[in-house]
mmCIF file of C-alpha atoms and ligand atoms in Angstrom:
data_model
loop_
_atom_site.group_PDB
_atom_site.id
_atom_site.type_symbol
_atom_site.label_atom_id
_atom_site.label_comp_id
_atom_site.label_asym_id
_atom_site.label_seq_id
_atom_site.Cartn_x
_atom_site.Cartn_y
_atom_site.Cartn_z
ATOM 1 C CA MET A 1 -51.706 9.168 42.797
ATOM 2 C CA ALA A 2 -51.430 5.977 40.782
ATOM 3 C CA THR A 3 -54.434 4.859 38.748
ATOM 4 C CA GLY A 4 -55.833 1.686 40.353
ATOM 5 C CA PHE A 5 -56.506 -1.408 38.254
ATOM 6 C CA GLY A 6 -58.683 -4.390 39.160
ATOM 7 C CA VAL A 7 -58.697 -7.566 37.106
ATOM 8 C CA VAL A 8 -61.701 -9.866 36.614
ATOM 9 C CA GLY A 9 -60.657 -13.468 35.972
ATOM 10 C CA CYS A 10 -57.345 -14.225 37.672
ATOM 11 C CA GLY A 11 -56.054 -16.947 35.320
ATOM 12 C CA MET A 12 -53.127 -17.109 32.915
ATOM 13 C CA ILE A 13 -53.490 -13.720 31.214
ATOM 14 C CA ALA A 14 -54.249 -11.859 34.479
ATOM 15 C CA HIS A 15 -50.677 -12.562 35.591
ATOM 16 C CA PHE A 16 -49.452 -10.863 32.383
ATOM 17 C CA HIS A 17 -51.677 -7.871 33.194
ATOM 18 C CA ALA A 18 -49.990 -7.721 36.599
ATOM 19 C CA LYS A 19 -46.492 -7.815 35.048
ATOM 20 C CA ALA A 20 -47.423 -5.160 32.481
ATOM 21 C CA LEU A 21 -48.811 -2.855 35.184
ATOM 22 C CA ALA A 22 -45.729 -3.349 37.378
ATOM 23 C CA ASP A 23 -43.721 -1.700 34.565
ATOM 24 C CA ILE A 24 -45.841 1.466 34.556
ATOM 25 C CA ARG A 25 -45.205 4.295 36.966
ATOM 26 C CA GLY A 26 -48.607 5.836 37.663
ATOM 27 C CA ALA A 27 -50.518 2.532 37.526
ATOM 28 C CA LYS A 28 -51.040 -0.109 40.191
ATOM 29 C CA LEU A 29 -52.842 -3.444 40.308
ATOM 30 C CA VAL A 30 -54.983 -3.031 43.436
ATOM 31 C CA ALA A 31 -57.582 -5.814 43.158
ATOM 32 C CA GLY A 32 -58.425 -9.145 41.558
ATOM 33 C CA PHE A 33 -61.744 -10.997 41.402
ATOM 34 C CA ASP A 34 -62.259 -14.590 40.272
ATOM 35 C CA MET A 35 -65.240 -16.873 40.675
ATOM 36 C CA VAL A 36 -62.723 -19.456 41.880
ATOM 37 C CA PRO A 37 -61.432 -17.954 45.175
ATOM 38 C CA ALA A 38 -58.100 -19.827 44.970
ATOM 39 C CA ALA A 39 -57.319 -18.060 41.667
ATOM 40 C CA ALA A 40 -57.934 -14.631 43.242
ATOM 41 C CA ASP A 41 -55.799 -15.632 46.237
ATOM 42 C CA LYS A 42 -52.957 -16.764 43.949
ATOM 43 C CA LEU A 43 -52.894 -13.431 42.112
ATOM 44 C CA ALA A 44 -53.058 -11.575 45.432
ATOM 45 C CA GLU A 45 -50.134 -13.580 46.820
ATOM 46 C CA ALA A 46 -48.064 -12.923 43.699
ATOM 47 C CA THR A 47 -48.791 -9.190 43.488
ATOM 48 C CA GLY A 48 -50.019 -7.880 46.832
ATOM 49 C CA CYS A 49 -53.402 -6.847 45.387
ATOM 50 C CA THR A 50 -56.648 -7.366 47.336
ATOM 51 C CA PRO A 51 -58.462 -10.591 46.424
ATOM 52 C CA TYR A 52 -62.221 -10.362 45.918
ATOM 53 C CA TYR A 53 -64.685 -13.234 45.770
ATOM 54 C CA ARG A 54 -67.689 -11.234 44.529
ATOM 55 C CA LEU A 55 -67.559 -8.910 41.528
ATOM 56 C CA ALA A 56 -69.849 -6.357 43.208
ATOM 57 C CA ASP A 57 -67.406 -6.051 46.115
ATOM 58 C CA MET A 58 -64.467 -5.309 43.818
ATOM 59 C CA LEU A 59 -66.510 -2.797 41.826
ATOM 60 C CA ALA A 60 -67.451 -1.041 45.076
ATOM 61 C CA ASP A 61 -63.760 -0.540 45.919
ATOM 62 C CA PRO A 62 -63.003 3.174 45.297
ATOM 63 C CA ALA A 63 -59.325 2.328 44.701
ATOM 64 C CA VAL A 64 -60.317 0.602 41.436
ATOM 65 C CA ASP A 65 -60.434 3.093 38.545
ATOM 66 C CA VAL A 66 -59.926 0.679 35.630
ATOM 67 C CA VAL A 67 -61.152 -2.908 35.271
ATOM 68 C CA THR A 68 -59.375 -5.372 32.983
ATOM 69 C CA ILE A 69 -61.352 -8.416 31.860
ATOM 70 C CA GLY A 70 -59.486 -11.741 31.657
ATOM 71 C CA THR A 71 -62.380 -14.195 31.875
ATOM 72 C CA PRO A 72 -63.029 -16.786 29.120
ATOM 73 C CA SER A 73 -63.899 -15.033 25.842
ATOM 74 C CA GLY A 74 -67.658 -15.711 25.917
ATOM 75 C CA ALA A 75 -67.804 -14.411 29.503
ATOM 76 C CA HIS A 76 -66.395 -10.934 28.829
ATOM 77 C CA MET A 77 -69.685 -9.083 28.412
ATOM 78 C CA GLU A 78 -71.252 -9.490 31.857
ATOM 79 C CA PRO A 79 -68.305 -8.201 33.920
ATOM 80 C CA ALA A 80 -67.517 -5.498 31.309
ATOM 81 C CA VAL A 81 -71.078 -4.147 31.500
ATOM 82 C CA ALA A 82 -71.086 -4.315 35.306
ATOM 83 C CA ALA A 83 -67.774 -2.431 35.447
ATOM 84 C CA ALA A 84 -69.014 0.298 33.078
ATOM 85 C CA ARG A 85 -72.193 0.686 35.131
ATOM 86 C CA ALA A 86 -70.020 1.099 38.229
ATOM 87 C CA GLY A 87 -68.253 3.971 36.443
ATOM 88 C CA LYS A 88 -64.970 2.114 35.885
ATOM 89 C CA HIS A 89 -62.955 2.333 32.668
ATOM 90 C CA VAL A 90 -62.884 -1.030 30.903
ATOM 91 C CA ILE A 91 -60.104 -2.962 29.155
ATOM 92 C CA VAL A 92 -61.247 -6.263 27.627
ATOM 93 C CA GLU A 93 -58.979 -9.102 26.500
ATOM 94 C CA LYS A 94 -59.282 -10.271 22.907
ATOM 95 C CA PRO A 95 -61.722 -11.163 21.434
ATOM 96 C CA LEU A 96 -63.903 -8.276 22.673
ATOM 97 C CA GLU A 97 -66.681 -10.890 22.783
ATOM 98 C CA ILE A 98 -67.709 -13.854 20.659
ATOM 99 C CA THR A 99 -70.796 -12.403 18.923
ATOM 100 C CA LEU A 100 -71.455 -8.986 17.417
ATOM 101 C CA ARG A 101 -74.472 -8.556 19.651
ATOM 102 C CA ARG A 102 -72.359 -9.060 22.753
ATOM 103 C CA CYS A 103 -69.605 -6.747 21.424
ATOM 104 C CA ASP A 104 -72.209 -4.064 20.680
ATOM 105 C CA ARG A 105 -73.676 -4.325 24.172
ATOM 106 C CA ILE A 106 -70.244 -3.686 25.738
ATOM 107 C CA ILE A 107 -69.619 -0.742 23.397
ATOM 108 C CA ARG A 108 -73.065 0.765 24.093
ATOM 109 C CA GLU A 109 -72.834 0.432 27.872
ATOM 110 C CA CYS A 110 -69.360 2.000 27.997
ATOM 111 C CA GLU A 111 -70.529 4.904 25.836
ATOM 112 C CA LYS A 112 -73.590 5.383 28.024
ATOM 113 C CA ALA A 113 -71.466 5.390 31.165
ATOM 114 C CA GLY A 114 -68.908 7.749 29.608
ATOM 115 C CA VAL A 115 -65.994 5.433 30.392
ATOM 116 C CA VAL A 116 -63.032 4.493 28.195
ATOM 117 C CA LEU A 117 -63.244 1.068 26.513
ATOM 118 C CA SER A 118 -60.247 -0.663 24.963
ATOM 119 C CA THR A 119 -59.824 -4.155 23.450
ATOM 120 C CA ILE A 120 -56.453 -5.762 24.050
ATOM 121 C CA PHE A 121 -54.383 -6.263 20.887
ATOM 122 C CA PRO A 122 -50.747 -5.946 22.040
ATOM 123 C CA SER A 123 -49.328 -6.516 18.520
ATOM 124 C CA ARG A 124 -50.720 -3.137 17.433
ATOM 125 C CA PHE A 125 -48.182 -1.489 19.718
ATOM 126 C CA HIS A 126 -45.089 -3.281 18.399
ATOM 127 C CA GLU A 127 -42.658 -1.001 16.569
ATOM 128 C CA SER A 128 -42.749 -3.217 13.477
ATOM 129 C CA SER A 129 -46.565 -2.943 13.204
ATOM 130 C CA ILE A 130 -46.349 0.830 13.624
ATOM 131 C CA GLU A 131 -43.635 1.071 10.894
ATOM 132 C CA MET A 132 -45.834 -0.954 8.537
ATOM 133 C CA LYS A 133 -48.848 1.248 9.232
ATOM 134 C CA ARG A 134 -46.773 4.384 8.691
ATOM 135 C CA ALA A 135 -45.545 3.075 5.309
ATOM 136 C CA LEU A 136 -49.124 2.195 4.308
ATOM 137 C CA ASP A 137 -50.494 5.599 5.300
ATOM 138 C CA ALA A 138 -47.670 7.237 3.306
ATOM 139 C CA GLY A 139 -48.706 5.227 0.220
ATOM 140 C CA ARG A 140 -45.312 3.510 -0.077
ATOM 141 C CA PHE A 141 -46.804 0.167 -1.189
ATOM 142 C CA GLY A 142 -48.347 1.824 -4.273
ATOM 143 C CA ARG A 143 -51.485 0.020 -5.393
ATOM 144 C CA LEU A 144 -52.157 -2.573 -2.665
ATOM 145 C CA THR A 145 -52.423 -6.030 -4.258
ATOM 146 C CA VAL A 146 -52.099 -8.749 -1.568
ATOM 147 C CA GLY A 147 -52.446 -8.883 2.237
ATOM 148 C CA ASP A 148 -51.897 -12.191 4.051
ATOM 149 C CA ALA A 149 -52.065 -13.322 7.682
ATOM 150 C CA ILE A 150 -50.424 -16.690 8.347
ATOM 151 C CA VAL A 151 -50.633 -18.301 11.776
ATOM 152 C CA LYS A 152 -49.204 -21.820 11.726
ATOM 153 C CA TRP A 153 -49.251 -22.600 15.406
ATOM 154 C CA TYR A 154 -49.324 -25.691 17.584
ATOM 155 C CA ARG A 155 -51.366 -26.428 20.675
ATOM 156 C CA THR A 156 -51.135 -29.748 22.478
ATOM 157 C CA GLN A 157 -54.181 -31.779 23.412
ATOM 158 C CA ALA A 158 -53.226 -31.032 27.039
ATOM 159 C CA TYR A 159 -53.706 -27.307 26.331
ATOM 160 C CA TYR A 160 -57.293 -27.883 25.210
ATOM 161 C CA ASP A 161 -57.891 -30.262 28.137
ATOM 162 C CA SER A 162 -56.550 -27.669 30.623
ATOM 163 C CA GLY A 163 -59.785 -25.679 30.881
ATOM 164 C CA ASP A 164 -63.431 -26.657 30.344
ATOM 165 C CA TRP A 165 -64.006 -23.558 28.243
ATOM 166 C CA ARG A 166 -61.175 -24.106 25.759
ATOM 167 C CA GLY A 167 -62.251 -25.299 22.334
ATOM 168 C CA THR A 168 -65.976 -24.718 22.993
ATOM 169 C CA TRP A 169 -68.309 -22.595 20.874
ATOM 170 C CA GLU A 170 -70.037 -21.311 24.017
ATOM 171 C CA LEU A 171 -67.015 -19.796 25.754
ATOM 172 C CA ASP A 172 -64.047 -19.829 23.315
ATOM 173 C CA GLY A 173 -66.368 -18.722 20.502
ATOM 174 C CA GLY A 174 -64.332 -20.658 17.934
ATOM 175 C CA GLY A 175 -60.928 -22.260 17.588
ATOM 176 C CA ALA A 176 -57.616 -21.359 15.931
ATOM 177 C CA LEU A 177 -59.224 -18.246 14.434
ATOM 178 C CA MET A 178 -61.221 -16.790 17.334
ATOM 179 C CA ASN A 179 -58.669 -17.595 20.032
ATOM 180 C CA GLN A 180 -55.187 -17.633 18.479
ATOM 181 C CA ALA A 181 -55.107 -16.014 15.007
ATOM 182 C CA ILE A 182 -57.350 -13.097 15.985
ATOM 183 C CA HIS A 183 -54.266 -10.951 16.726
ATOM 184 C CA SER A 184 -53.201 -11.352 13.083
ATOM 185 C CA VAL A 185 -56.732 -10.863 11.730
ATOM 186 C CA ASP A 186 -56.823 -7.586 13.653
ATOM 187 C CA LEU A 187 -53.436 -6.462 12.298
ATOM 188 C CA LEU A 188 -54.346 -7.428 8.740
ATOM 189 C CA THR A 189 -57.559 -5.385 8.661
ATOM 190 C CA TRP A 190 -55.906 -2.477 10.500
ATOM 191 C CA LEU A 191 -53.195 -2.380 7.835
ATOM 192 C CA MET A 192 -55.119 -3.360 4.680
ATOM 193 C CA GLY A 193 -58.477 -1.757 5.525
ATOM 194 C CA PRO A 194 -61.943 -3.295 5.650
ATOM 195 C CA VAL A 195 -62.682 -6.715 4.123
ATOM 196 C CA ALA A 196 -65.488 -6.800 1.517
ATOM 197 C CA GLU A 197 -65.884 -10.523 0.768
ATOM 198 C CA ILE A 198 -64.733 -13.870 2.180
ATOM 199 C CA ARG A 199 -64.645 -17.502 1.019
ATOM 200 C CA ALA A 200 -63.411 -20.155 3.442
ATOM 201 C CA GLN A 201 -62.994 -23.711 4.642
ATOM 202 C CA THR A 202 -62.362 -24.957 8.178
ATOM 203 C CA ALA A 203 -61.577 -28.368 9.671
ATOM 204 C CA LEU A 204 -60.918 -30.130 12.951
ATOM 205 C CA LEU A 205 -58.033 -32.483 12.186
ATOM 206 C CA ALA A 206 -55.619 -33.099 15.030
ATOM 207 C CA HIS A 207 -57.377 -32.608 18.383
ATOM 208 C CA GLU A 208 -60.018 -34.493 20.327
ATOM 209 C CA ARG A 209 -62.789 -33.421 22.694
ATOM 210 C CA ILE A 210 -63.114 -29.957 21.146
ATOM 211 C CA ALA A 211 -65.958 -28.631 19.008
ATOM 212 C CA VAL A 212 -64.130 -25.923 17.080
ATOM 213 C CA GLU A 213 -61.687 -25.724 14.146
ATOM 214 C CA ASP A 214 -57.962 -26.334 14.421
ATOM 215 C CA VAL A 215 -57.359 -25.421 10.765
ATOM 216 C CA ALA A 216 -58.958 -22.539 8.834
ATOM 217 C CA MET A 217 -58.238 -21.176 5.367
ATOM 218 C CA ALA A 218 -59.934 -18.087 3.966
ATOM 219 C CA THR A 219 -59.482 -15.997 0.846
ATOM 220 C CA LEU A 220 -60.372 -12.321 1.104
ATOM 221 C CA ARG A 221 -61.206 -9.400 -1.123
ATOM 222 C CA PHE A 222 -60.562 -6.100 0.614
ATOM 223 C CA GLU A 223 -62.695 -3.006 -0.009
ATOM 224 C CA ASN A 224 -59.726 -1.432 -1.807
ATOM 225 C CA GLY A 225 -59.746 -4.326 -4.323
ATOM 226 C CA ALA A 226 -56.654 -6.155 -3.015
ATOM 227 C CA LEU A 227 -56.857 -9.908 -2.374
ATOM 228 C CA GLY A 228 -55.436 -11.917 0.499
ATOM 229 C CA ILE A 229 -55.537 -15.014 2.643
ATOM 230 C CA ILE A 230 -55.939 -15.875 6.292
ATOM 231 C CA GLU A 231 -54.390 -19.212 7.312
ATOM 232 C CA ALA A 232 -54.893 -20.182 10.927
ATOM 233 C CA SER A 233 -54.030 -23.400 12.705
ATOM 234 C CA THR A 234 -53.202 -24.879 16.085
ATOM 235 C CA ALA A 235 -52.432 -28.251 14.488
ATOM 236 C CA ILE A 236 -49.048 -27.604 12.850
ATOM 237 C CA TYR A 237 -46.133 -29.148 14.753
ATOM 238 C CA PRO A 238 -43.877 -27.611 16.068
ATOM 239 C CA GLY A 239 -45.552 -24.200 15.501
ATOM 240 C CA TYR A 240 -43.943 -21.329 13.602
ATOM 241 C CA LEU A 241 -43.812 -17.580 14.171
ATOM 242 C CA LYS A 242 -46.865 -15.818 12.774
ATOM 243 C CA ARG A 243 -46.486 -13.684 9.658
ATOM 244 C CA ILE A 244 -48.181 -10.675 8.091
ATOM 245 C CA GLU A 245 -47.315 -10.105 4.438
ATOM 246 C CA ILE A 246 -48.307 -6.876 2.657
ATOM 247 C CA HIS A 247 -47.626 -6.400 -1.048
ATOM 248 C CA GLY A 248 -48.294 -3.704 -3.595
ATOM 249 C CA SER A 249 -47.130 -2.345 -6.931
ATOM 250 C CA GLY A 250 -44.565 -0.161 -5.145
ATOM 251 C CA GLY A 251 -43.307 -2.326 -2.320
ATOM 252 C CA SER A 252 -43.539 -5.310 0.019
ATOM 253 C CA ALA A 253 -43.106 -5.857 3.738
ATOM 254 C CA ILE A 254 -43.180 -9.089 5.719
ATOM 255 C CA MET A 255 -43.434 -9.150 9.481
ATOM 256 C CA GLU A 256 -42.582 -12.349 11.339
ATOM 257 C CA GLU A 257 -43.888 -11.992 14.893
ATOM 258 C CA GLU A 258 -42.235 -8.657 15.828
ATOM 259 C CA ASP A 259 -39.472 -8.677 13.226
ATOM 260 C CA LEU A 260 -39.658 -7.037 9.825
ATOM 261 C CA ILE A 261 -37.935 -9.688 7.713
ATOM 262 C CA LYS A 262 -38.641 -8.042 4.334
ATOM 263 C CA TRP A 263 -38.779 -4.309 3.726
ATOM 264 C CA ASP A 264 -38.485 -3.726 -0.016
ATOM 265 C CA PHE A 265 -39.686 -0.517 -1.632
ATOM 266 C CA ALA A 266 -39.210 0.780 -5.172
ATOM 267 C CA LYS A 267 -38.747 4.319 -3.809
ATOM 268 C CA LYS A 268 -36.272 4.347 -0.918
ATOM 269 C CA ALA A 269 -36.843 6.518 2.174
ATOM 270 C CA ALA A 270 -34.476 7.904 4.794
ATOM 271 C CA ARG A 271 -35.993 5.717 7.540
ATOM 272 C CA ASP A 272 -35.232 2.486 5.633
ATOM 273 C CA ALA A 273 -31.628 2.276 6.834
ATOM 274 C CA ALA A 274 -32.706 2.369 10.489
ATOM 275 C CA ILE A 275 -35.437 -0.204 9.794
ATOM 276 C CA HIS A 276 -32.979 -2.554 8.038
ATOM 277 C CA GLN A 277 -30.557 -2.158 10.959
ATOM 278 C CA ARG A 278 -33.294 -3.108 13.429
ATOM 279 C CA MET A 279 -34.448 -5.952 11.153
ATOM 280 C CA SER A 280 -31.137 -7.710 11.570
ATOM 281 C CA GLN A 281 -31.526 -7.829 15.371
ATOM 282 C CA GLN A 282 -34.396 -10.382 15.349
ATOM 283 C CA ILE A 283 -36.024 -9.528 18.675
ATOM 284 C CA SER A 284 -38.982 -11.948 18.493
ATOM 285 C CA GLY A 285 -39.302 -14.705 21.068
ATOM 286 C CA GLY A 286 -41.622 -17.688 20.693
ATOM 287 C CA GLY A 287 -44.643 -15.423 20.327
ATOM 288 C CA GLY A 288 -47.024 -18.130 21.530
ATOM 289 C CA ALA A 289 -46.386 -20.296 18.430
ATOM 290 C CA ALA A 290 -46.173 -23.462 20.495
ATOM 291 C CA ASP A 291 -46.720 -22.361 24.110
ATOM 292 C CA PRO A 292 -49.484 -19.924 25.078
ATOM 293 C CA ALA A 293 -47.479 -18.684 28.073
ATOM 294 C CA ALA A 294 -44.352 -17.937 25.997
ATOM 295 C CA ILE A 295 -45.407 -14.376 25.233
ATOM 296 C CA GLY A 296 -43.944 -11.073 26.352
ATOM 297 C CA HIS A 297 -45.923 -8.497 28.312
ATOM 298 C CA HIS A 298 -44.434 -5.345 26.705
ATOM 299 C CA GLY A 299 -47.333 -5.031 24.228
ATOM 300 C CA HIS A 300 -49.779 -5.053 27.134
ATOM 301 C CA THR A 301 -47.648 -2.424 28.905
ATOM 302 C CA ARG A 302 -47.777 -0.095 25.902
ATOM 303 C CA GLN A 303 -51.496 -0.649 25.484
ATOM 304 C CA PHE A 304 -52.212 0.093 29.164
ATOM 305 C CA GLN A 305 -50.143 3.289 28.789
ATOM 306 C CA ASP A 306 -52.257 4.232 25.765
ATOM 307 C CA VAL A 307 -55.442 3.729 27.813
ATOM 308 C CA LEU A 308 -54.051 5.810 30.697
ATOM 309 C CA LYS A 309 -53.336 8.619 28.216
ATOM 310 C CA ALA A 310 -56.890 8.401 26.827
ATOM 311 C CA ILE A 311 -58.337 8.597 30.365
ATOM 312 C CA LYS A 312 -56.162 11.578 31.258
ATOM 313 C CA LYS A 313 -56.763 13.517 28.057
ATOM 314 C CA GLY A 314 -60.388 12.486 27.482
ATOM 315 C CA THR A 315 -59.512 11.010 24.049
ATOM 316 C CA ARG A 316 -60.214 7.590 22.490
ATOM 317 C CA PRO A 317 -57.667 4.825 23.001
ATOM 318 C CA ALA A 318 -55.869 3.460 19.913
ATOM 319 C CA VAL A 319 -57.870 0.198 20.043
ATOM 320 C CA ASP A 320 -61.374 1.110 21.167
ATOM 321 C CA GLY A 321 -64.530 -1.037 21.159
ATOM 322 C CA ALA A 322 -65.288 -0.535 17.462
ATOM 323 C CA GLU A 323 -61.721 -1.522 16.577
ATOM 324 C CA GLY A 324 -62.054 -4.621 18.763
ATOM 325 C CA ARG A 325 -65.291 -5.612 17.005
ATOM 326 C CA ARG A 326 -63.701 -5.627 13.505
ATOM 327 C CA SER A 327 -61.799 -8.905 13.818
ATOM 328 C CA VAL A 328 -64.767 -10.638 15.474
ATOM 329 C CA GLU A 329 -66.927 -9.720 12.458
ATOM 330 C CA ILE A 330 -64.334 -11.059 9.987
ATOM 331 C CA ILE A 331 -63.961 -14.324 11.909
ATOM 332 C CA LEU A 332 -67.732 -14.859 12.155
ATOM 333 C CA ALA A 333 -67.942 -14.246 8.393
ATOM 334 C CA ILE A 334 -65.221 -16.873 7.829
ATOM 335 C CA TYR A 335 -67.201 -19.381 9.902
ATOM 336 C CA LYS A 336 -70.345 -18.629 7.916
ATOM 337 C CA ALA A 337 -68.530 -18.912 4.565
ATOM 338 C CA ALA A 338 -66.970 -22.230 5.613
ATOM 339 C CA GLU A 339 -70.300 -23.623 6.798
ATOM 340 C CA THR A 340 -72.263 -22.643 3.675
ATOM 341 C CA GLY A 341 -69.551 -23.026 1.047
ATOM 342 C CA ARG A 342 -70.624 -19.624 -0.266
ATOM 343 C CA ALA A 343 -68.985 -16.216 -0.378
ATOM 344 C CA VAL A 344 -69.990 -13.917 2.503
ATOM 345 C CA LYS A 345 -70.094 -10.156 2.036
ATOM 346 C CA LEU A 346 -69.170 -7.691 4.776
ATOM 347 C CA PRO A 347 -70.214 -5.715 6.719
ATOM 348 C CA LEU A 348 -72.551 -8.287 8.284
ATOM 349 C CA ALA A 349 -76.033 -6.962 9.043
ATOM 350 C CA SER A 350 -76.123 -9.043 12.250
ATOM 351 C CA ASP A 351 -74.629 -12.174 13.801
ATOM 352 C CA PRO A 352 -74.625 -15.017 11.280
ATOM 353 C CA VAL A 353 -76.577 -18.076 12.373
ATOM 354 C CA LEU A 354 -73.986 -20.839 12.707
ATOM 355 C CA LYS A 355 -75.134 -24.447 12.810
ATOM 356 C CA ALA A 356 -71.892 -25.357 14.585
ATOM 357 C CA ARG A 357 -72.846 -23.034 17.430
ATOM 358 C CA LYS A 358 -75.755 -25.294 18.298
ATOM 359 C CA SER A 359 -76.832 -23.727 21.551
ATOM 360 C CA GLY A 360 -77.152 -20.267 19.989
ATOM 361 C CA VAL A 361 -75.109 -17.891 22.136
ATOM 362 C CA SER A 362 -77.138 -14.788 22.950
HETATM 363 N N1 LIG B 1 -53.727 -10.979 24.681
HETATM 364 C C1 LIG B 1 -53.220 -12.186 24.701
HETATM 365 O O1 LIG B 1 -52.136 -12.413 24.174
HETATM 366 C C2 LIG B 1 -53.990 -13.284 25.394
HETATM 367 C C3 LIG B 1 -53.318 -14.467 25.752
HETATM 368 C C4 LIG B 1 -54.031 -15.455 26.421
HETATM 369 C C5 LIG B 1 -55.375 -15.295 26.702
HETATM 370 N N2 LIG B 1 -56.012 -14.159 26.305
HETATM 371 C C6 LIG B 1 -57.472 -13.984 26.558
HETATM 372 O O2 LIG B 1 -57.675 -13.875 27.963
HETATM 373 C C7 LIG B 1 -58.897 -14.517 28.345
HETATM 374 C C8 LIG B 1 -58.597 -15.550 29.430
HETATM 375 O O3 LIG B 1 -57.688 -16.516 28.958
HETATM 376 P P1 LIG B 1 -56.725 -17.321 29.972
HETATM 377 O O4 LIG B 1 -55.833 -18.137 29.127
HETATM 378 O O5 LIG B 1 -56.165 -16.400 30.982
HETATM 379 O O6 LIG B 1 -57.819 -18.281 30.662
HETATM 380 P P2 LIG B 1 -57.715 -19.025 32.089
HETATM 381 O O7 LIG B 1 -58.641 -20.178 32.015
HETATM 382 O O8 LIG B 1 -56.285 -19.277 32.446
HETATM 383 O O9 LIG B 1 -58.284 -17.920 33.112
HETATM 384 C C9 LIG B 1 -59.622 -17.525 33.152
HETATM 385 C C10 LIG B 1 -59.989 -17.210 34.614
HETATM 386 O O10 LIG B 1 -61.299 -16.640 34.637
HETATM 387 C C11 LIG B 1 -62.026 -17.203 35.731
HETATM 388 N N3 LIG B 1 -63.447 -17.060 35.412
HETATM 389 C C12 LIG B 1 -64.196 -17.781 34.554
HETATM 390 N N4 LIG B 1 -65.444 -17.263 34.464
HETATM 391 C C13 LIG B 1 -65.477 -16.196 35.308
HETATM 392 C C14 LIG B 1 -66.461 -15.258 35.654
HETATM 393 N N5 LIG B 1 -67.670 -15.292 35.082
HETATM 394 N N6 LIG B 1 -66.152 -14.303 36.555
HETATM 395 C C15 LIG B 1 -64.918 -14.255 37.128
HETATM 396 N N7 LIG B 1 -63.927 -15.136 36.830
HETATM 397 C C16 LIG B 1 -64.208 -16.074 35.933
HETATM 398 C C17 LIG B 1 -61.539 -18.633 35.826
HETATM 399 O O11 LIG B 1 -61.776 -19.180 37.122
HETATM 400 C C18 LIG B 1 -60.048 -18.461 35.510
HETATM 401 O O12 LIG B 1 -59.302 -18.221 36.699
HETATM 402 C C19 LIG B 1 -59.489 -15.094 27.062
HETATM 403 O O13 LIG B 1 -60.450 -14.218 26.540
HETATM 404 C C20 LIG B 1 -58.301 -15.169 26.123
HETATM 405 O O14 LIG B 1 -58.674 -15.056 24.749
HETATM 406 C C21 LIG B 1 -55.336 -13.149 25.685
#
């Protein structure tokens, strides 16, 4: 029998969850809950799932085995904890949550309930990311020297005006970094390893009526000694494909969205020919550079398949709760470094106190 999925928060990304699940034999979207009934009804009409208007009712539905969370970022914890307590496996959209305390609560509750927890980072499942990781693990870059994540994106004012939660500290948890560039921050630390120290500056330059940054620049020192940068913006017209650039004494690779556009190693390997062949095909679409809805759902499909495998085999998914927490910690450290003008060392002992986050999310 197919594994039943229920989604909490039936907005933009929930419709991508539905498309991703439709591509998986053995999985079925059976339910959707939203605090706005019309949103649940819309998802139900589009997919044939059962709409729910109270979370408790959806969690009581025995057809729901896995709950995906697509609520605003600072409203992930409550439904994730409720789902775990109801014995459902939990898949949470990025960021896992907007503070470390809230991330840790989700992780703890899922462990206590013995359910699988996964944080959505579809880029981890792209073939190009996996090739890069394989080359890193094989030591092909030699001594790692530089790792960069560059996200020069564009969001219109209308995008920020389209939802009360967008661009707020309370529910978006930050701006270009916490919402948009987090995919690249996750990839960078997955590939390069943990970050040891951060210096940063942020600014709000080209949008109105938001409280968070639309430009952020950080320099990093990784634990392995390599240096790097994170550049994140939603204020660069017309918006360009995001890039990850990894360099070392023995090789370099540059990924633009899903394409490997540079793959240069001092010592050649048999796989390189196939990688160069694929490189020339340029499969990337817009990747969300200018339009948040211009993304594919194949990364979500692969990630849902990974979670289904973990459930079946009793193993951990590729991107578990601890993996989801890593990028949140780096981003909070960038905010702290930008606010104080001082270097911030990682790991953080606890959530940094941010003056910008006036109301103190707890
Ligand atoms: N993985 C990706 O590529 C990707 C892309 C876009 C968004 N996201 C993430 O998905 C989440 C949602 O983003 P979106 O663009 O779909 O937002 P959205 O505003 O389109 O949808 C959010 C939905 O949640 C509902 N909601 C709000 N609070 C709720 C609550 N407490 N309980 C139940 N429903 C509630 C709203 O009514 C709305 O229908 C965010 O965390 C965002 O970072 C991920």
